[in-house]
Tab-separated table of C-alpha atoms in Angstrom:
chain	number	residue	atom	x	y	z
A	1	UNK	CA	2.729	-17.029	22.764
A	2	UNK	CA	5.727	-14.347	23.856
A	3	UNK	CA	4.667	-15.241	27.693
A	4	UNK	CA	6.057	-18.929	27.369
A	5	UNK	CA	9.539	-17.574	27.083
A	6	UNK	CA	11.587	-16.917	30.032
A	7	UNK	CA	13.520	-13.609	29.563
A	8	UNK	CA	16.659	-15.459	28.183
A	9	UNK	CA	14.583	-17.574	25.460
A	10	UNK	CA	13.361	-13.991	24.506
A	11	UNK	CA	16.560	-12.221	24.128
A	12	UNK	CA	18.340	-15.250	22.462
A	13	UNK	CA	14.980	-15.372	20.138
A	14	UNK	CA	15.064	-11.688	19.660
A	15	UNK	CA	18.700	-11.554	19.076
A	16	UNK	CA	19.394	-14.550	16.433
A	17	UNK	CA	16.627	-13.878	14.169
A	18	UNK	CA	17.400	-10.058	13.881
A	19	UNK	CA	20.637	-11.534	12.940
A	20	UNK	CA	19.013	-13.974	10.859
A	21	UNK	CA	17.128	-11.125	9.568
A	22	UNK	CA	20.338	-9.025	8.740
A	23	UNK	CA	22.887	-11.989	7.180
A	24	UNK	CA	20.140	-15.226	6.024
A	25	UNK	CA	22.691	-17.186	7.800
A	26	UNK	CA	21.118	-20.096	9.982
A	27	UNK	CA	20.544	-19.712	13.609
A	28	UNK	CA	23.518	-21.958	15.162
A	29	UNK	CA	24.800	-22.062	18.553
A	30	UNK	CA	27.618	-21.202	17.940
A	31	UNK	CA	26.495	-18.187	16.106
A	32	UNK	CA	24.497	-17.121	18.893
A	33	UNK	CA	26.839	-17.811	21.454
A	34	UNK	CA	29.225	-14.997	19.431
A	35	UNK	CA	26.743	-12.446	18.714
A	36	UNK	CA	24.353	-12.334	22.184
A	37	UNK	CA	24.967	-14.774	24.817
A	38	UNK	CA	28.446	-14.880	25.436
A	39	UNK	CA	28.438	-16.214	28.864
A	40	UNK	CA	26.535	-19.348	27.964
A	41	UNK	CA	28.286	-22.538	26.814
A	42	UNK	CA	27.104	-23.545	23.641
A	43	UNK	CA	25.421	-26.286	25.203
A	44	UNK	CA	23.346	-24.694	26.791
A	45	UNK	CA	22.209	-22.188	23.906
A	46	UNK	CA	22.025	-25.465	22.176
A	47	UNK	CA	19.455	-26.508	24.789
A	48	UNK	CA	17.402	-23.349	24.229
A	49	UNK	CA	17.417	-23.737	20.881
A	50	UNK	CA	15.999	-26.967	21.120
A	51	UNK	CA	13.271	-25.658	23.337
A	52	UNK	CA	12.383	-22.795	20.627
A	53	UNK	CA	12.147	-25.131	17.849
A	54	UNK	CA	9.846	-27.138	20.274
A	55	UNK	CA	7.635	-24.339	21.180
A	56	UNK	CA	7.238	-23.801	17.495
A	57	UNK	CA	9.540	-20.578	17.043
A	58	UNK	CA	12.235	-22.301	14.866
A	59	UNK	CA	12.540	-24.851	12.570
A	60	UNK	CA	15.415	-26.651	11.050
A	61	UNK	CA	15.550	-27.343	6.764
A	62	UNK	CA	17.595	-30.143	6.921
A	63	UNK	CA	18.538	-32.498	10.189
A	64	UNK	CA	22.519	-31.331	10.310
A	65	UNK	CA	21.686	-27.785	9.654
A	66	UNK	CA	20.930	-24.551	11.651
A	67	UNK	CA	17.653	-23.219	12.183
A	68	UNK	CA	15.681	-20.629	10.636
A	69	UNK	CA	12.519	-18.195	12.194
A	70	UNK	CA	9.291	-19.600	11.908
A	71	UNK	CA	5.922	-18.070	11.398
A	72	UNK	CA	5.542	-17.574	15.345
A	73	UNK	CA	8.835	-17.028	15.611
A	74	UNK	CA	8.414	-13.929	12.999
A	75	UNK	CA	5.516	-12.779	15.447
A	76	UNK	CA	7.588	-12.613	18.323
A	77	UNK	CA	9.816	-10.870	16.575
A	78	UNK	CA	7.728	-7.761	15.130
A	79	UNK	CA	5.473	-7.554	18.023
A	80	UNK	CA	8.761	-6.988	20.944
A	81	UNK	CA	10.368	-4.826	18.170
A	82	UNK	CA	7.668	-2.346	16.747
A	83	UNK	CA	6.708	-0.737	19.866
A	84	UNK	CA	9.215	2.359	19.448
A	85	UNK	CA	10.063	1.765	15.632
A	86	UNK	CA	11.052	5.509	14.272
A	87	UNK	CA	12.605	6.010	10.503
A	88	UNK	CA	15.899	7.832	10.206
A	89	UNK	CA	16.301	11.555	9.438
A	90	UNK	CA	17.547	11.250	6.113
A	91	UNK	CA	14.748	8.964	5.179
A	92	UNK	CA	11.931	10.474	6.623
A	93	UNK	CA	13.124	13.901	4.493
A	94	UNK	CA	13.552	11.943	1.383
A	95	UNK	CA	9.820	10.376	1.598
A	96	UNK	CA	8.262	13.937	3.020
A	97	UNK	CA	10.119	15.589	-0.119
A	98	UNK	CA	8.854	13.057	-2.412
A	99	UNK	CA	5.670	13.255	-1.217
A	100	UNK	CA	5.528	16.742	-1.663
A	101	UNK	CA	6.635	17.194	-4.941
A	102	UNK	CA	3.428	15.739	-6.207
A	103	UNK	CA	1.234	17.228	-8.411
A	104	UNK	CA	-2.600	17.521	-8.978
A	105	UNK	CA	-3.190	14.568	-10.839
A	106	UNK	CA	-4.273	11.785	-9.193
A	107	UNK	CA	-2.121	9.277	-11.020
A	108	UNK	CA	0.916	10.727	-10.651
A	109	UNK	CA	-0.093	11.133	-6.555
A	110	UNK	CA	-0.623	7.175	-6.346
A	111	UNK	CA	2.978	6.959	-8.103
A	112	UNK	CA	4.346	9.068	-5.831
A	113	UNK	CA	3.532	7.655	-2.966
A	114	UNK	CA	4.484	3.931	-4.370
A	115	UNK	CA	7.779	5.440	-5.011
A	116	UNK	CA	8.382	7.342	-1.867
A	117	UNK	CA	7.456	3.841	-0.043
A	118	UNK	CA	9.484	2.095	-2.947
A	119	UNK	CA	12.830	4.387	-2.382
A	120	UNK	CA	12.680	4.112	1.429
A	121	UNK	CA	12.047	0.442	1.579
A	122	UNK	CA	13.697	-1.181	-1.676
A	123	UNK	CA	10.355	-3.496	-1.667
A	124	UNK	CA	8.123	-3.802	-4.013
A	125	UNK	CA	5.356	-1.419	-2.980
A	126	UNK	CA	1.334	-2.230	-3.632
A	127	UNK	CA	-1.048	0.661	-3.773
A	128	UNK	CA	-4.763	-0.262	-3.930
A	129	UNK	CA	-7.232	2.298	-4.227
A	130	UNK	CA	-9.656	0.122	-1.912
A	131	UNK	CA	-11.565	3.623	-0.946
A	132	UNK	CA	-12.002	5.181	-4.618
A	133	UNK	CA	-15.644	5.928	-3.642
A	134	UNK	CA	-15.182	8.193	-0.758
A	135	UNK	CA	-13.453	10.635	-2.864
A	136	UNK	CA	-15.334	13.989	-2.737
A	137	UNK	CA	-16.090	15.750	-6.055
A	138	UNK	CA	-15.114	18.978	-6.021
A	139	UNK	CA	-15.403	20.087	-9.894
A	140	UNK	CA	-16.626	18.867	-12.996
A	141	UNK	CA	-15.314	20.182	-16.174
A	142	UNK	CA	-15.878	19.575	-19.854
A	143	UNK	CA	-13.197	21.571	-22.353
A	144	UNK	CA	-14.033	21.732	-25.731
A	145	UNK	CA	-10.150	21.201	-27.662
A	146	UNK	CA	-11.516	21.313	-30.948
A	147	UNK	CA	-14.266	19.627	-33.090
A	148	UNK	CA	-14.111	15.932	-32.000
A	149	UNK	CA	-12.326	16.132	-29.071
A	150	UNK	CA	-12.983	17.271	-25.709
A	151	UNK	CA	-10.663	17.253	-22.296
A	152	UNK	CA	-12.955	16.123	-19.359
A	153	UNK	CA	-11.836	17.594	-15.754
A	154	UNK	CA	-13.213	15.776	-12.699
A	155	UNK	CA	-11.557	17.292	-9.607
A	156	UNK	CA	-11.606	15.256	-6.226
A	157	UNK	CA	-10.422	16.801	-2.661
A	158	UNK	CA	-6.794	14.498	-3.216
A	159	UNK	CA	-6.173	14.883	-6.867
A	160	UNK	CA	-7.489	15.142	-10.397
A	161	UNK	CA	-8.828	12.716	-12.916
A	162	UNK	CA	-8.501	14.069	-16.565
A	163	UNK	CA	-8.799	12.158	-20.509
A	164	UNK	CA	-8.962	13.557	-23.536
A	165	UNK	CA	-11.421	11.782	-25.414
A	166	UNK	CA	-12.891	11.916	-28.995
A	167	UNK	CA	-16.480	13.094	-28.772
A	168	UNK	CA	-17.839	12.949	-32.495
A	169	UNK	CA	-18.687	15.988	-34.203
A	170	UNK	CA	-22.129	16.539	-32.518
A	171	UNK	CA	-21.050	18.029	-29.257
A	172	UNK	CA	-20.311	22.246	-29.658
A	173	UNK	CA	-17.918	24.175	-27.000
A	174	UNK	CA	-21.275	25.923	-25.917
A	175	UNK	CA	-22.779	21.632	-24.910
A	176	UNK	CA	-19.317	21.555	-22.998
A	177	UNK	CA	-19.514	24.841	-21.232
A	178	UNK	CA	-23.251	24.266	-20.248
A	179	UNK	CA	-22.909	20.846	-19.605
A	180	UNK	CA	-20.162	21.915	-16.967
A	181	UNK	CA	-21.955	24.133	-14.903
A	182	UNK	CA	-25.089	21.920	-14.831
A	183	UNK	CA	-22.710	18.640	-13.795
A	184	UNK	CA	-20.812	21.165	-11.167
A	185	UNK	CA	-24.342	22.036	-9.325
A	186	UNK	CA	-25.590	18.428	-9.345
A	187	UNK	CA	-21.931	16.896	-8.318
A	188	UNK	CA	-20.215	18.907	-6.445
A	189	UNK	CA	-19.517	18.051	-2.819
A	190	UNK	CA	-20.897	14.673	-3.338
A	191	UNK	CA	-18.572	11.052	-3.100
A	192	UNK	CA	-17.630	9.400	-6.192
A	193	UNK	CA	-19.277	6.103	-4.483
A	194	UNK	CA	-22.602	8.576	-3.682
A	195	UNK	CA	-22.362	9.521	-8.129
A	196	UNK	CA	-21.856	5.782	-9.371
A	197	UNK	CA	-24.365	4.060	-6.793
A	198	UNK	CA	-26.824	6.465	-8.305
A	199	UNK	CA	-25.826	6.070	-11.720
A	200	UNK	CA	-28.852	5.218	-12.954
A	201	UNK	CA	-31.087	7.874	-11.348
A	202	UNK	CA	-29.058	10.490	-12.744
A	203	UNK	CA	-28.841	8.640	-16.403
A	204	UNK	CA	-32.856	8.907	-16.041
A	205	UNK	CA	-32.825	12.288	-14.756
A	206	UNK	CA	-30.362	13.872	-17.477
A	207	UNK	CA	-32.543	12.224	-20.482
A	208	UNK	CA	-35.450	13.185	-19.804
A	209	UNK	CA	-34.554	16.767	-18.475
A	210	UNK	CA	-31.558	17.771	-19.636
A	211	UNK	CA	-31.307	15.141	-22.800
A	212	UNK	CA	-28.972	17.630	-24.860
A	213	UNK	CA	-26.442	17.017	-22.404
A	214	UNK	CA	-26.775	13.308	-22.581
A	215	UNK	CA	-23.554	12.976	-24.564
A	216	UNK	CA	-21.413	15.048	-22.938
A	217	UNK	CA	-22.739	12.978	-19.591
A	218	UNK	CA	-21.235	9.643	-21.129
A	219	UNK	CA	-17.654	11.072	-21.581
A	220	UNK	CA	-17.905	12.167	-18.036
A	221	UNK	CA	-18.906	8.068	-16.978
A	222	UNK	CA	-16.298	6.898	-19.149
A	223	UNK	CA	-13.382	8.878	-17.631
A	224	UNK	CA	-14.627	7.670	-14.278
A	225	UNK	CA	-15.110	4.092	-15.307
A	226	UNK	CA	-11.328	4.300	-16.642
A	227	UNK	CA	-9.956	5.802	-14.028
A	228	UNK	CA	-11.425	3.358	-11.225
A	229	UNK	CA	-10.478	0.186	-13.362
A	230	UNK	CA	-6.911	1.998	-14.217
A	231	UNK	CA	-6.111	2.986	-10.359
A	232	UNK	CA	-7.445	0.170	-8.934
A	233	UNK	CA	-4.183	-0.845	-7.742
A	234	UNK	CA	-0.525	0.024	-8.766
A	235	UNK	CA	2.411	-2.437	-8.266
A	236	UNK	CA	6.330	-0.978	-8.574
A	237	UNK	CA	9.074	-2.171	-8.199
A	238	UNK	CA	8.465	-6.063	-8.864
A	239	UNK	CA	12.177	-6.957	-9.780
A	240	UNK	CA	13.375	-6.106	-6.169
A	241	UNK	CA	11.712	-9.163	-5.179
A	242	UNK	CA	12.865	-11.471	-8.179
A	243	UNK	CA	16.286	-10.123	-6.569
A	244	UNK	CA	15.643	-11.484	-3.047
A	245	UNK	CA	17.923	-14.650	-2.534
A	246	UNK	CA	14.627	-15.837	-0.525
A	247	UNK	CA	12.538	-15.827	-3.123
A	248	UNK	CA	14.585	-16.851	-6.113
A	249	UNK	CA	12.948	-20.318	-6.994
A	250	UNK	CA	10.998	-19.929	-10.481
A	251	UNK	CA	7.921	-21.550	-9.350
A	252	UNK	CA	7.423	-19.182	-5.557
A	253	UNK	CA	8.769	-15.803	-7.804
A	254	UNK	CA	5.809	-16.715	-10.572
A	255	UNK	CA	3.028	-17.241	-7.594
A	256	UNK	CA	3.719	-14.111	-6.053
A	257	UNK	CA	3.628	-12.612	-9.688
A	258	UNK	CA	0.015	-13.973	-10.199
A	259	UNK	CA	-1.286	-12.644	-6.883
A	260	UNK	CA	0.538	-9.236	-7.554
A	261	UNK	CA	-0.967	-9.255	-11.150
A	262	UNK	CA	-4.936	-9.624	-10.005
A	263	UNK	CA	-6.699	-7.231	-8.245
A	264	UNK	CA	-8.941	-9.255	-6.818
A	265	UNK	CA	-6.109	-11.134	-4.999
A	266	UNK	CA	-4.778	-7.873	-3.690
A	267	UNK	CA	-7.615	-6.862	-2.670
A	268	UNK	CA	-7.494	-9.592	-0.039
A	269	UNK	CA	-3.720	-9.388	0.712
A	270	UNK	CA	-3.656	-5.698	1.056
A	271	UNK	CA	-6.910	-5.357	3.613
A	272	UNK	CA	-6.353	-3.223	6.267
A	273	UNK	CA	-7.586	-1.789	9.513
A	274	UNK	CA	-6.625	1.531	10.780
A	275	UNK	CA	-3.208	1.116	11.200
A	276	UNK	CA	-0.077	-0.608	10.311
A	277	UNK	CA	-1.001	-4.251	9.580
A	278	UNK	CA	1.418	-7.047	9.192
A	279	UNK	CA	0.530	-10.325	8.083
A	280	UNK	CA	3.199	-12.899	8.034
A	281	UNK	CA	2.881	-16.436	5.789
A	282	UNK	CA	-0.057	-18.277	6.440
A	283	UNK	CA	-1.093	-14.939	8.485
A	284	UNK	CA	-1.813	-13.464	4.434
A	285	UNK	CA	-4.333	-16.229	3.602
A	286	UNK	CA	-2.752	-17.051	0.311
A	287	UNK	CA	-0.416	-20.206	0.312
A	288	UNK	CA	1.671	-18.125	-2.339
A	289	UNK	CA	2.523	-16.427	0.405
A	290	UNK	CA	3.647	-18.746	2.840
A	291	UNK	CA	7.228	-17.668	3.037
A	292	UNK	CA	6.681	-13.924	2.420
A	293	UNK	CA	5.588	-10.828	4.643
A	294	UNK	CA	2.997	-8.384	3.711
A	295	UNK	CA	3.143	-4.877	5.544
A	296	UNK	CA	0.400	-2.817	5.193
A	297	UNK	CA	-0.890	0.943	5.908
A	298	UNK	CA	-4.049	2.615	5.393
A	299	UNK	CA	-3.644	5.892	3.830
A	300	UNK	CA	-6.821	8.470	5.073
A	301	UNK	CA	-7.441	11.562	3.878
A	302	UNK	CA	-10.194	13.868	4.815
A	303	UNK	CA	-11.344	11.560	7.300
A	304	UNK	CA	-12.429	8.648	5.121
A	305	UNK	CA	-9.783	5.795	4.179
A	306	UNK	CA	-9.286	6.181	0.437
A	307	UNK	CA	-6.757	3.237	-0.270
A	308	UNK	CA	-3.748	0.925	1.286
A	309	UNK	CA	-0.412	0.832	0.746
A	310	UNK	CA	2.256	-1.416	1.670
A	311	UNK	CA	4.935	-3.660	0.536
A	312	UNK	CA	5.324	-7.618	-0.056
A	313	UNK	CA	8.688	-9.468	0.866
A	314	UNK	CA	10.524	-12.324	2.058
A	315	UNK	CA	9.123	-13.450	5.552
A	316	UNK	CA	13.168	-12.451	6.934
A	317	UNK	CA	12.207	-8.604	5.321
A	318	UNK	CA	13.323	-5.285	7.671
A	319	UNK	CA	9.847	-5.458	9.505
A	320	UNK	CA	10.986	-2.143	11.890
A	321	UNK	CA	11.990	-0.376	8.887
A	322	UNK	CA	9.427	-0.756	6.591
A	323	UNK	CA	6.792	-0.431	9.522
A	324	UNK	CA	8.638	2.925	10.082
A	325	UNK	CA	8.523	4.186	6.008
A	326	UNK	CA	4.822	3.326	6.069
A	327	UNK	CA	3.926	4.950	9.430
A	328	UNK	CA	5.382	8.041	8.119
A	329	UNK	CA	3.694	7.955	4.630
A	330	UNK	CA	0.623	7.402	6.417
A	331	UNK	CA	0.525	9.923	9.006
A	332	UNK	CA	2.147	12.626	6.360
A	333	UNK	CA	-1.478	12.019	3.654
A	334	UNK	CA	-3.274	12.369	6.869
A	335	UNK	CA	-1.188	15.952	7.913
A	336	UNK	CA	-1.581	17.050	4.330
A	337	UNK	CA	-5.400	16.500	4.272
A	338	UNK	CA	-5.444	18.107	7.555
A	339	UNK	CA	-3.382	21.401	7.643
A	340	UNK	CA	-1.443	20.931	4.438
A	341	UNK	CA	-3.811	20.563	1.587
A	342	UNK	CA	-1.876	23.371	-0.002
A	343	UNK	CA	1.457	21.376	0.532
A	344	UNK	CA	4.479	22.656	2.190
A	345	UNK	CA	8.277	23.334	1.370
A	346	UNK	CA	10.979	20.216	0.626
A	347	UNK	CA	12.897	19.577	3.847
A	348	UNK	CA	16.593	20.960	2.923
């Protein structure tokens, strides 16, 4: 706990592992003694050290060598430093800008986002779509291309879900057109959790009432059922943390790989409450994890949480920083759902 610490453990704790933080060099007295407390002898820093590493905020690697953050001593560290964390200017236009310069399809939103996070952070960024279902239909639409082929339209209030799918020669542009503005009246306004929990009802209903349309009602599933499965989660920019001198043993890089490549995994990592959320090595629950950081953001839009973003590192990653990118690309969905649905201009 912070409230062990006199005020000089906390500002030599502070201090050395924002250096360590900055330069991976070991936290030595001497070190410290150069950077912080230069009116302290170094045996005395030496002394506090030793008290750190006995309070469980440090640790030493090997018995002749400096010492490195724990764990706790991570904690310490993001909770003192993330009370007044803000992004630069140049940053915070490059993420509103990218932001902004999405388009309608949902897809592409989710990538922008990961890359706006991404660019910012130079992390590999996580997106899981942990709140597909409280998307709100908004349209339905089924185009007829040309004999065999149709383009199905569903419209949410973030973004658009489109396929073009072959349909068999049965189904006539005057099924598609119908079909539209009978799926438009039944699903319009209603959640995409509220359509696929009562999947079945409105199989039954649609056969026996409407069974001409019963075709053209499967394409419509199956562009749902592809797009949940196919933006269930997005992962970019995995080879930033193969980069990380922290991370470069084969075996810790190819654990993190498996937990980044299964969604049920992420699914745990990347829960969320309803703001940022940063869970540091054992803090994740996965023992993949032990020596990484995972900082996390819900992303809300409308009112309802519709996924979580964040970013997986090194437990000695820019906690402030990132904490700052994902603040902004939080609070930005939330602005646009609020008062910008129509977007707004780049920043110059």
């Amino acid at each position: 706990m912070s409230d062990e610490l006199s005020e000089r453990k906390k500002k030599l704790l502070y201090n050395a592992i924002d250096n360590y933080i900055k330069v991976a060099s070991p936290i030595t007295s001497l070190l410290v003694k150069q950077s912080t407390l230069h009116d302290l002898s170094t045996a005395t820093i030496r002394n506090e050290l030793n008290a750190l590493e006995a309070m469980g905020y440090l640790k030493q690697l090997h018995t002749s060598s400096g010492r490195v953050p724990t764990s706790k001593g991570y904690r310490f560290f993001v909770d003192e430093t993330l009370r007044d964390t803000q992004c630069s200017e140049r940053d915070l236009k490059k993420i509103r800008n990218d932001l902004y310069a999405r388009t309608g399809n949902l897809s592409e939103i989710v990538d922008s986002i990961s890359n706006a996070v991404l660019g910012a952070t130079n992390y590999p960024t996580v997106f899981m779509f942990d709140g597909f279902e409280n998307l709100i239909v908004q349209d339905i639409r089924v185009v007829f291309l040309l004999r065999g082929q149709v383009l199905v339209l569903i419209e949410t209030n973030i973004g658009a879900m489109s396929s073009t799918i072959a349909s068999g020669d049965s189904i006539t542009k005057q099924d598609c057109d119908t079909a539209s503005n009978v799926f438009h009246n039944i699903f319009v306004g209603k959640t995409i959790g509220f359509l696929m929990q009562n999947m079945d009802d409105f199989n039954k209903t649609i056969k026996q009432t409407m069974s001409e349309y019963e075709d053209v009602f499967k394409l419509v599933l199956q562009v749902l059922d592809v797009y949940y499965k196919k933006t269930k989660s997005s992962v970019q920019g995995v080879t930033k943390l193969l980069s990380s001198p922290d991370l470069k043993s084969i075996d810790k890089a190819k654990d993190i790989l498996e937990i980044l490549d299964d969604d049920n995994n992420l699914l745990d990592v990347m829960e969320t409450g309803d703001d940022i959320t940063i869970d540091i090595g054992d803090e994740t629950g996965r023992s993949e994890l032990s020596s990484c950081a995972v900082i996390k953001a819900p992303i809300v839009y409308d009112g309802q949480k519709i996924a979580t973003v964040g970013v997986i590192g090194p437990d000695r990653i820019d906690y402030a920083s990132v904490a700052s990118v994902l603040k902004i690309v939080s609070d930005e969905i939330k602005n646009i759902s609020q008062g910008g649905k129509n977007g707004r201009k780049k920043d110059k």
